[in-house]
PDB file of C-alpha atoms in Angstrom:
ATOM      1  CA  ASN A   1       0.245 -10.167   9.961  1.00  0.00           C
ATOM      2  CA  GLY A   2       2.793 -12.165   8.831  1.00  0.00           C
ATOM      3  CA  GLY A   3       1.511 -12.448   5.054  1.00  0.00           C
ATOM      4  CA  ALA A   4       3.362 -11.974   1.911  1.00  0.00           C
ATOM      5  CA  ASP A   5       4.778  -8.367   1.001  1.00  0.00           C
ATOM      6  CA  VAL A   6       3.421  -6.251  -1.400  1.00  0.00           C
ATOM      7  CA  PHE A   7       4.803  -3.206  -3.174  1.00  0.00           C
ATOM      8  CA  VAL A   8       3.350  -0.048  -2.610  1.00  0.00           C
ATOM      9  CA  HIS A   9       4.030   2.870  -5.005  1.00  0.00           C
ATOM     10  CA  PHE A  10       3.147   6.860  -3.152  1.00  0.00           C
ATOM     11  CA  ASN A  11       0.751   7.101  -5.762  1.00  0.00           C
ATOM     12  CA  ALA A  12      -1.442   4.146  -4.224  1.00  0.00           C
ATOM     13  CA  ILE A  13      -2.007   6.034  -1.059  1.00  0.00           C
ATOM     14  CA  ALA A  14      -5.055   7.903  -0.537  1.00  0.00           C
ATOM     15  CA  SER A  15      -4.400  10.502   1.578  1.00  0.00           C
ATOM     16  CA  GLU A  16      -3.069  14.439   1.080  1.00  0.00           C
ATOM     17  CA  GLY A  17       0.069  15.809   1.184  1.00  0.00           C
ATOM     18  CA  PHE A  18       2.895  13.732   1.643  1.00  0.00           C
ATOM     19  CA  LYS A  19       2.134  10.292   1.268  1.00  0.00           C
ATOM     20  CA  THR A  20       4.194   8.031   3.596  1.00  0.00           C
ATOM     21  CA  LEU A  21       3.421   4.575   5.369  1.00  0.00           C
ATOM     22  CA  ILE A  22       5.821   3.917   8.501  1.00  0.00           C
ATOM     23  CA  GLU A  23       6.527  -0.187   8.802  1.00  0.00           C
ATOM     24  CA  GLY A  24       3.759  -1.945  10.923  1.00  0.00           C
ATOM     25  CA  GLN A  25       1.177   0.606  10.339  1.00  0.00           C
ATOM     26  CA  LYS A  26      -2.055  -0.253  10.021  1.00  0.00           C
ATOM     27  CA  VAL A  27      -4.059   0.370   6.706  1.00  0.00           C
ATOM     28  CA  SER A  28      -6.345  -0.774   3.936  1.00  0.00           C
ATOM     29  CA  PHE A  29      -5.779  -1.972   0.541  1.00  0.00           C
ATOM     30  CA  ILE A  30      -6.521  -3.923  -2.512  1.00  0.00           C
ATOM     31  CA  VAL A  31      -4.087  -6.252  -4.103  1.00  0.00           C
ATOM     32  CA  GLU A  32      -3.416  -6.154  -8.182  1.00  0.00           C
ATOM     33  CA  ASN A  33      -1.135  -7.552 -10.464  1.00  0.00           C
ATOM     34  CA  GLY A  34       1.687  -5.428 -11.749  1.00  0.00           C
ATOM     35  CA  GLN A  35       4.576  -5.203 -13.974  1.00  0.00           C
ATOM     36  CA  LYS A  36       6.508  -6.932 -11.333  1.00  0.00           C
ATOM     37  CA  GLY A  37       4.244  -8.788  -9.183  1.00  0.00           C
ATOM     38  CA  LEU A  38       1.167  -7.872  -6.291  1.00  0.00           C
ATOM     39  CA  GLN A  39       1.090  -4.605  -5.521  1.00  0.00           C
ATOM     40  CA  ALA A  40      -0.984  -2.486  -3.072  1.00  0.00           C
ATOM     41  CA  ALA A  41      -3.940  -0.135  -4.826  1.00  0.00           C
ATOM     42  CA  GLN A  42      -6.516   2.332  -2.314  1.00  0.00           C
ATOM     43  CA  VAL A  43      -4.069   2.246   0.255  1.00  0.00           C
ATOM     44  CA  VAL A  44      -5.549   4.368   3.207  1.00  0.00           C
ATOM     45  CA  THR A  45      -4.488   4.565   6.995  1.00  0.00           C
ATOM     46  CA  LEU A  46      -6.679   3.353   9.802  1.00  0.00           C
TER      47      LEU A  46
END
């Protein structure tokens, strides 16, 4: 949507099996402050 980039660690992706995201894929998530800036948590694919 043109917003700021947010780091996503694979452990934050709420899915079974191989956890990966594709650029442009729609997801919902919350933003937390990580050690190196903003990071996504509770990432769910839509």
